[in-house]
Short mmCIF file of N, CA and C in Angstrom, two decimals:
data_model
loop_
_atom_site.label_atom_id
_atom_site.label_comp_id
_atom_site.label_asym_id
_atom_site.label_seq_id
_atom_site.Cartn_x
_atom_site.Cartn_y
_atom_site.Cartn_z
N MET A 206 96.70 4.90 106.67
CA MET A 206 96.38 5.82 107.46
C MET A 206 95.85 5.33 108.72
N ASN A 207 97.32 5.80 109.67
CA ASN A 207 96.92 5.32 111.43
C ASN A 207 96.84 6.30 112.50
N GLU A 208 96.53 7.28 111.98
CA GLU A 208 96.22 8.22 112.68
C GLU A 208 94.83 8.15 113.50
N THR A 209 94.75 8.55 114.71
CA THR A 209 93.54 8.68 115.51
C THR A 209 92.91 9.56 115.31
N PHE A 210 91.81 9.72 115.71
CA PHE A 210 90.91 10.99 115.81
C PHE A 210 91.01 11.42 117.22
N THR A 211 91.31 12.87 116.86
CA THR A 211 91.69 13.34 118.23
C THR A 211 90.77 14.30 118.86
N LYS A 212 90.96 14.84 120.16
CA LYS A 212 89.99 16.12 120.47
C LYS A 212 90.12 17.37 119.85
N ALA A 213 91.46 17.36 119.35
CA ALA A 213 91.67 18.65 118.58
C ALA A 213 91.03 18.74 117.12
N MET A 214 91.01 17.70 116.36
CA MET A 214 90.29 17.37 114.86
C MET A 214 89.04 17.44 115.38
N ALA A 215 88.23 16.83 116.45
CA ALA A 215 87.20 17.23 116.48
C ALA A 215 86.55 18.19 116.54
N ARG A 216 87.28 18.96 117.37
CA ARG A 216 87.12 20.38 117.80
C ARG A 216 87.25 21.58 116.36
N ASN A 217 88.23 21.37 116.03
CA ASN A 217 88.37 21.73 114.46
C ASN A 217 87.40 21.54 113.88
N ILE A 218 86.87 20.52 113.41
CA ILE A 218 85.64 20.21 112.39
C ILE A 218 84.45 20.68 113.15
N PHE A 219 84.30 20.84 114.30
CA PHE A 219 83.26 21.52 114.69
C PHE A 219 83.20 22.74 114.57
N TYR A 220 84.33 23.68 114.79
CA TYR A 220 84.24 25.15 114.63
C TYR A 220 84.24 25.39 113.09
N GLY A 221 84.85 24.78 112.25
CA GLY A 221 84.84 24.62 110.95
C GLY A 221 83.48 24.44 110.50
N GLY A 222 82.87 23.59 110.53
CA GLY A 222 81.48 23.45 110.43
C GLY A 222 80.28 24.34 110.81
N SER A 223 80.85 24.56 112.06
CA SER A 223 79.86 25.71 112.51
C SER A 223 80.15 27.20 111.68
N LEU A 224 81.08 27.48 111.45
CA LEU A 224 81.23 28.93 110.65
C LEU A 224 80.78 28.65 109.67
N PHE A 225 81.10 27.45 108.48
CA PHE A 225 80.38 27.34 107.43
C PHE A 225 78.88 27.66 107.12
N PHE A 226 78.14 27.07 108.44
CA PHE A 226 76.94 27.20 108.50
C PHE A 226 76.34 28.52 108.65
N ILE A 227 76.94 29.17 109.51
CA ILE A 227 76.60 30.55 110.02
C ILE A 227 76.79 31.53 108.98
N LEU A 228 77.62 31.49 108.15
CA LEU A 228 78.48 32.15 106.61
C LEU A 228 76.95 31.98 105.96
N VAL A 229 76.80 30.45 105.63
CA VAL A 229 75.36 30.08 104.88
C VAL A 229 74.20 30.82 105.48
N PHE A 230 73.92 30.74 106.74
CA PHE A 230 72.53 31.28 107.20
C PHE A 230 72.80 33.00 107.09
N LEU A 231 73.86 33.23 107.18
CA LEU A 231 74.04 35.23 107.06
C LEU A 231 73.86 35.40 105.45
N GLY A 232 74.45 34.56 104.66
CA GLY A 232 73.95 35.11 103.09
C GLY A 232 72.88 34.76 102.67
N LEU A 233 71.94 33.68 103.09
CA LEU A 233 70.54 33.48 103.04
C LEU A 233 69.55 34.79 103.69
N THR A 234 69.72 34.75 104.88
CA THR A 234 69.26 35.96 105.48
C THR A 234 69.60 37.36 104.57
N TYR A 235 70.86 37.81 104.29
CA TYR A 235 70.78 39.16 103.32
C TYR A 235 70.26 38.90 102.05
N HIS A 236 70.18 37.63 101.21
CA HIS A 236 69.53 37.66 100.41
C HIS A 236 67.94 37.73 100.21
N THR A 237 67.11 37.20 101.77
CA THR A 237 65.67 37.20 101.49
C THR A 237 65.53 38.56 101.86
N GLU A 238 66.25 39.38 102.80
CA GLU A 238 66.15 40.78 103.06
C GLU A 238 66.36 41.57 101.77
N LYS A 239 66.99 41.42 100.79
CA LYS A 239 67.07 42.27 99.77
C LYS A 239 66.10 41.89 98.68
N VAL A 240 65.33 40.52 98.59
CA VAL A 240 64.46 40.24 97.49
C VAL A 240 63.24 40.29 98.16
N LEU A 241 62.82 40.40 99.17
CA LEU A 241 61.07 40.32 99.87
C LEU A 241 60.56 41.77 99.39
N PRO A 242 61.13 42.68 99.70
CA PRO A 242 60.50 44.15 99.14
C PRO A 242 59.85 44.29 97.77
N GLU A 243 60.73 43.25 96.58
CA GLU A 243 60.62 43.29 95.02
C GLU A 243 59.34 42.28 95.35
N ARG A 244 58.77 41.34 96.13
CA ARG A 244 58.19 40.64 96.04
C ARG A 244 56.71 40.36 96.49
N ASP A 245 56.93 40.90 97.96
CA ASP A 245 55.53 40.94 98.84
C ASP A 245 54.68 42.33 98.83
N HIS A 246 54.83 43.16 97.79
CA HIS A 246 54.47 44.64 97.26
C HIS A 246 53.92 45.16 98.40
N ARG A 247 54.85 45.59 99.65
CA ARG A 247 54.31 46.03 101.01
C ARG A 247 53.73 47.52 100.60
N GLU A 248 54.00 48.27 99.44
CA GLU A 248 53.93 49.07 99.09
C GLU A 248 52.20 49.46 98.92
N ASN A 249 51.89 48.55 99.05
CA ASN A 249 50.52 48.20 98.34
C ASN A 249 49.51 48.07 99.80
N ILE A 250 49.85 48.45 101.00
CA ILE A 250 49.36 47.89 102.22
C ILE A 250 48.54 49.15 102.61
N THR A 251 47.15 48.85 102.64
CA THR A 251 46.30 50.01 103.29
C THR A 251 45.75 49.71 104.34
N GLU A 252 45.23 50.97 105.41
CA GLU A 252 44.48 50.62 106.35
C GLU A 252 43.35 49.56 106.49
N GLN A 253 43.11 49.77 105.23
CA GLN A 253 41.82 48.29 104.96
C GLN A 253 42.47 47.38 105.03
N VAL A 254 43.55 46.81 104.37
CA VAL A 254 43.97 45.60 104.25
C VAL A 254 44.44 45.11 105.75
N VAL A 255 45.14 46.39 106.52
CA VAL A 255 45.36 46.23 107.91
C VAL A 255 44.43 45.54 108.58
N HIS A 256 43.05 46.45 108.51
CA HIS A 256 41.93 46.16 109.31
C HIS A 256 41.38 44.54 108.78
N GLY A 257 41.49 44.33 107.63
CA GLY A 257 41.29 42.90 107.03
C GLY A 257 42.43 41.97 107.86
N LYS A 258 43.32 41.86 107.93
CA LYS A 258 44.19 41.27 108.73
C LYS A 258 43.66 41.07 109.96
N LYS A 259 43.18 42.16 110.83
CA LYS A 259 42.91 42.33 111.91
C LYS A 259 41.61 41.38 112.25
N VAL A 260 40.74 41.61 111.30
CA VAL A 260 39.22 41.07 111.42
C VAL A 260 39.69 39.02 111.07
N TRP A 261 40.84 38.98 110.44
CA TRP A 261 41.16 37.71 110.03
C TRP A 261 41.57 37.13 111.20
N GLU A 262 42.44 37.61 112.08
CA GLU A 262 43.06 37.35 113.38
C GLU A 262 41.91 37.00 114.33
N GLU A 263 40.96 38.04 114.32
CA GLU A 263 39.76 38.00 115.74
C GLU A 263 38.85 36.96 115.48
N ASN A 264 38.80 36.30 114.01
CA ASN A 264 37.88 35.59 113.83
C ASN A 264 38.45 34.13 113.71
N ASN A 265 39.85 33.86 113.75
CA ASN A 265 40.73 32.97 113.85
C ASN A 265 40.29 31.92 112.56
N CYS A 266 40.38 32.57 111.47
CA CYS A 266 40.53 31.84 110.37
C CYS A 266 41.37 31.14 109.88
N ILE A 267 42.60 31.41 110.37
CA ILE A 267 43.66 30.23 110.27
C ILE A 267 43.54 28.95 110.87
N GLY A 268 42.60 28.68 111.64
CA GLY A 268 42.02 27.88 112.55
C GLY A 268 41.78 26.62 111.62
N CYS A 269 41.34 27.12 110.76
CA CYS A 269 40.49 26.08 109.51
C CYS A 269 41.08 26.22 108.26
N HIS A 270 41.51 27.68 107.44
CA HIS A 270 42.26 27.97 106.57
C HIS A 270 43.71 27.85 106.49
N THR A 271 44.34 27.68 105.21
CA THR A 271 45.65 27.74 105.06
C THR A 271 45.83 29.40 104.45
N LEU A 272 46.67 30.19 104.45
CA LEU A 272 47.12 30.96 103.87
C LEU A 272 48.26 31.31 103.25
N LEU A 273 48.95 31.00 102.42
CA LEU A 273 50.35 30.88 101.32
C LEU A 273 50.86 29.51 102.31
N GLY A 274 50.11 28.61 102.55
CA GLY A 274 50.89 27.47 103.10
C GLY A 274 50.90 27.04 104.77
N GLU A 275 50.40 28.12 105.40
CA GLU A 275 50.41 28.06 106.57
C GLU A 275 49.13 28.21 107.26
N GLY A 276 48.90 27.27 108.09
CA GLY A 276 47.68 27.25 109.08
C GLY A 276 46.81 25.97 109.09
N ALA A 277 45.81 25.78 109.38
CA ALA A 277 44.99 24.63 109.14
C ALA A 277 44.50 24.23 108.06
N TYR A 278 44.56 22.75 107.54
CA TYR A 278 43.94 22.01 106.73
C TYR A 278 42.65 21.95 106.59
N PHE A 279 41.78 22.28 107.67
CA PHE A 279 40.43 21.57 107.70
C PHE A 279 39.73 22.47 106.26
N ALA A 280 39.74 23.34 105.81
CA ALA A 280 39.05 24.37 104.72
C ALA A 280 39.97 24.62 103.91
N PRO A 281 39.46 25.19 102.51
CA PRO A 281 40.48 25.66 101.44
C PRO A 281 41.14 26.68 101.81
N GLU A 282 42.43 26.14 101.07
CA GLU A 282 43.82 27.64 100.89
C GLU A 282 43.32 28.77 100.57
N LEU A 283 43.52 30.07 101.38
CA LEU A 283 42.83 31.13 100.82
C LEU A 283 43.82 32.33 99.98
N GLY A 284 44.85 31.85 100.17
CA GLY A 284 45.93 32.40 99.39
C GLY A 284 45.68 33.00 98.05
N ASN A 285 44.87 32.06 97.04
CA ASN A 285 44.60 32.28 95.87
C ASN A 285 42.68 32.67 95.43
N VAL A 286 42.10 32.73 96.75
CA VAL A 286 40.94 32.58 96.84
C VAL A 286 40.39 34.15 95.90
N TYR A 287 41.13 34.83 96.09
CA TYR A 287 40.24 36.24 94.89
C TYR A 287 41.02 35.86 93.52
N LYS A 288 41.48 35.15 93.23
CA LYS A 288 41.45 34.77 91.57
C LYS A 288 40.87 33.86 91.69
N ARG A 289 40.48 32.55 92.12
CA ARG A 289 39.65 31.70 92.07
C ARG A 289 38.33 32.19 92.14
N PHE A 290 37.90 33.36 92.81
CA PHE A 290 36.31 33.90 92.62
C PHE A 290 36.15 35.00 91.34
N GLY A 291 37.23 34.96 90.63
CA GLY A 291 36.94 35.63 89.52
C GLY A 291 37.64 37.11 89.53
N ASN A 292 38.56 37.18 90.34
CA ASN A 292 39.05 38.52 90.70
C ASN A 292 37.85 39.38 91.29
N SER A 293 37.28 38.87 92.10
CA SER A 293 35.98 39.77 92.46
C SER A 293 35.69 39.85 94.20
N LYS A 294 36.27 41.36 94.68
CA LYS A 294 35.94 41.35 95.93
C LYS A 294 34.42 41.15 96.81
N ALA A 295 33.48 40.97 95.50
CA ALA A 295 32.18 41.25 96.03
C ALA A 295 31.89 39.72 96.13
N ALA A 296 32.11 39.12 95.01
CA ALA A 296 31.93 37.38 95.23
C ALA A 296 32.50 36.86 96.54
N ILE A 297 33.56 37.38 97.25
CA ILE A 297 34.00 37.00 98.25
C ILE A 297 33.38 37.31 99.36
N MET A 298 33.00 39.01 99.53
CA MET A 298 32.07 39.22 100.41
C MET A 298 30.71 38.44 100.60
N ALA A 299 30.10 38.09 99.29
CA ALA A 299 29.02 37.47 99.49
C ALA A 299 29.09 36.10 99.61
N PHE A 300 30.23 35.42 99.49
CA PHE A 300 30.21 34.45 99.92
C PHE A 300 30.45 33.90 101.39
N ILE A 301 30.99 34.91 102.06
CA ILE A 301 30.91 35.11 103.70
C ILE A 301 29.86 35.57 104.40
N LYS A 302 28.98 36.58 103.67
CA LYS A 302 27.93 37.14 104.13
C LYS A 302 26.83 36.43 104.22
N TYR A 303 26.81 35.14 103.08
CA TYR A 303 25.21 34.29 103.01
C TYR A 303 25.84 33.11 103.36
N ARG A 304 26.68 33.03 104.23
CA ARG A 304 26.79 31.52 104.76
C ARG A 304 25.36 31.28 105.52
N PRO A 305 24.78 29.78 105.50
CA PRO A 305 24.10 29.43 106.17
C PRO A 305 24.13 29.40 107.48
N VAL A 306 23.27 29.60 108.60
CA VAL A 306 23.25 30.02 109.65
C VAL A 306 23.68 28.82 110.86
N ASP A 307 23.17 27.63 110.25
CA ASP A 307 23.40 26.42 111.18
C ASP A 307 24.29 25.67 110.30
N GLY A 308 24.77 26.15 109.44
CA GLY A 308 25.95 25.17 108.45
C GLY A 308 24.93 24.54 107.32
N ILE A 309 25.64 23.57 107.19
CA ILE A 309 25.24 22.57 105.97
C ILE A 309 25.34 21.16 106.69
N LYS A 310 23.80 21.00 106.73
CA LYS A 310 23.61 19.37 107.01
C LYS A 310 24.44 18.46 106.82
N GLY A 311 25.11 17.82 107.44
CA GLY A 311 25.92 16.22 107.20
C GLY A 311 27.74 16.87 106.32
N ARG A 312 27.93 18.15 106.30
CA ARG A 312 28.97 18.80 106.30
C ARG A 312 29.72 19.63 106.93
N ARG A 313 31.04 19.64 106.87
CA ARG A 313 31.78 20.44 107.70
C ARG A 313 31.36 21.86 106.45
N SER A 314 31.20 22.97 107.53
CA SER A 314 30.80 24.37 106.45
C SER A 314 31.64 25.35 107.68
N MET A 315 31.52 26.52 106.94
CA MET A 315 32.14 27.69 107.48
C MET A 315 31.06 28.49 108.27
N PRO A 316 31.20 28.72 109.49
CA PRO A 316 30.38 29.29 110.13
C PRO A 316 30.01 30.62 109.59
N GLN A 317 28.80 30.94 110.14
CA GLN A 317 28.57 32.32 109.68
C GLN A 317 28.63 33.48 110.75
N PHE A 318 29.74 34.04 110.55
CA PHE A 318 30.54 35.30 111.57
C PHE A 318 29.51 36.51 111.99
N ASN A 319 28.65 36.73 110.90
CA ASN A 319 27.74 38.13 110.88
C ASN A 319 28.51 39.41 111.24
N LEU A 320 29.73 39.37 109.89
CA LEU A 320 30.55 40.22 109.72
C LEU A 320 29.62 41.43 109.35
N SER A 321 30.02 42.84 109.54
CA SER A 321 29.53 44.07 109.38
C SER A 321 30.40 44.27 107.68
N ASP A 322 29.67 45.24 107.29
CA ASP A 322 29.51 45.19 105.61
C ASP A 322 31.10 46.04 105.65
N GLU A 323 31.72 46.55 106.46
CA GLU A 323 33.05 47.34 106.76
C GLU A 323 34.12 46.23 106.74
N GLU A 324 33.62 45.11 107.55
CA GLU A 324 34.48 43.93 107.75
C GLU A 324 34.86 42.94 106.68
N LEU A 325 33.37 42.62 105.95
CA LEU A 325 33.51 42.14 104.85
C LEU A 325 34.29 42.73 103.88
N GLU A 326 34.26 43.92 103.52
CA GLU A 326 35.42 44.61 102.65
C GLU A 326 36.53 44.59 102.97
N ALA A 327 36.95 44.87 104.15
CA ALA A 327 38.36 44.48 104.87
C ALA A 327 38.95 43.40 104.62
N VAL A 328 38.00 42.21 105.08
CA VAL A 328 38.58 40.94 104.71
C VAL A 328 38.91 40.62 103.32
N ALA A 329 38.06 40.98 102.21
CA ALA A 329 37.93 41.07 100.93
C ALA A 329 39.67 41.55 100.63
N GLU A 330 39.09 42.81 101.22
CA GLU A 330 40.81 43.66 100.41
C GLU A 330 42.54 42.52 100.83
N PHE A 331 42.00 42.53 102.23
CA PHE A 331 42.98 41.28 102.76
C PHE A 331 43.44 40.45 101.99
N LEU A 332 42.32 39.68 101.16
CA LEU A 332 42.56 38.87 100.75
C LEU A 332 43.00 38.71 99.18
N LYS A 333 42.67 39.89 98.56
CA LYS A 333 43.09 40.52 97.60
C LYS A 333 44.47 40.75 97.34
N TRP A 334 44.91 41.49 98.34
CA TRP A 334 46.31 41.74 98.62
C TRP A 334 47.30 40.32 98.58
N THR A 335 46.55 39.54 99.80
CA THR A 335 47.44 38.46 99.70
C THR A 335 47.67 37.47 98.42
N SER A 336 46.62 37.62 97.82
CA SER A 336 46.79 36.92 96.39
C SER A 336 47.68 37.59 95.47
N GLU A 337 48.04 38.48 95.97
CA GLU A 337 49.08 39.18 94.71
C GLU A 337 50.52 39.29 95.22
N ILE A 338 50.53 38.51 96.24
CA ILE A 338 52.03 38.19 96.73
C ILE A 338 52.69 37.14 95.75
N ASP A 339 53.73 37.71 95.24
CA ASP A 339 54.91 36.50 94.42
C ASP A 339 55.10 35.58 95.28
N THR A 340 54.59 34.36 95.50
CA THR A 340 54.95 33.55 96.04
C THR A 340 55.66 32.34 95.36
N SER A 341 56.37 32.63 93.94
CA SER A 341 57.16 31.62 93.54
C SER A 341 56.23 30.30 93.38
N ASN A 342 55.03 30.12 92.92
CA ASN A 342 54.21 29.01 93.09
C ASN A 342 54.16 28.48 94.35
N TRP A 343 54.10 29.27 95.29
CA TRP A 343 54.12 28.19 96.70
C TRP A 343 52.73 28.75 97.03
N PRO A 344 51.84 27.88 97.82
CA PRO A 344 52.21 26.35 97.82
C PRO A 344 51.72 25.75 96.76
N PRO A 345 52.47 24.34 96.52
CA PRO A 345 52.50 23.91 95.33
C PRO A 345 51.01 23.01 95.20
N ASN A 346 50.59 22.87 94.04
CA ASN A 346 49.15 21.99 93.88
C ASN A 346 47.68 22.42 94.65
N ILE A 347 47.86 24.06 94.51
CA ILE A 347 46.31 24.43 94.63
C ILE A 347 45.79 24.80 93.38
N GLN A 348 44.22 24.25 93.59
CA GLN A 348 43.71 24.46 92.45
C GLN A 348 43.18 26.20 91.97
N GLY A 349 43.07 26.39 91.13
CA GLY A 349 42.98 27.89 90.85
C GLY A 349 43.32 28.12 89.24
#
């Protein structure tokens, strides 16, 4: 095989590879758009869930916690907290509401946010909704 690698050959490999991966990308995008409505149960999004997400963002919960694998790893994953707390929104609300004001000495501890009952209910509803998303067991190795 005495052929030399020419610019035309390199160009053809570049264009062929680019076309192949663009088609793969478009196929995966189509598949994702087709499957997501079946998995994310968007029909269950209520005003309360939206309000809970807003409270979540305003208090920067993602700065310490992860949610479905995204966020900081300082505090526990909350994608399945509703299930870990025995499918009880009341337990989640009580845990957040009755945090010690000064934290727990010598330990990292979630601060007291002084949320209203309405905000607590909304956050609990948001976490309940999040726990019901079909994540195909992602993220892995969550205790629960």
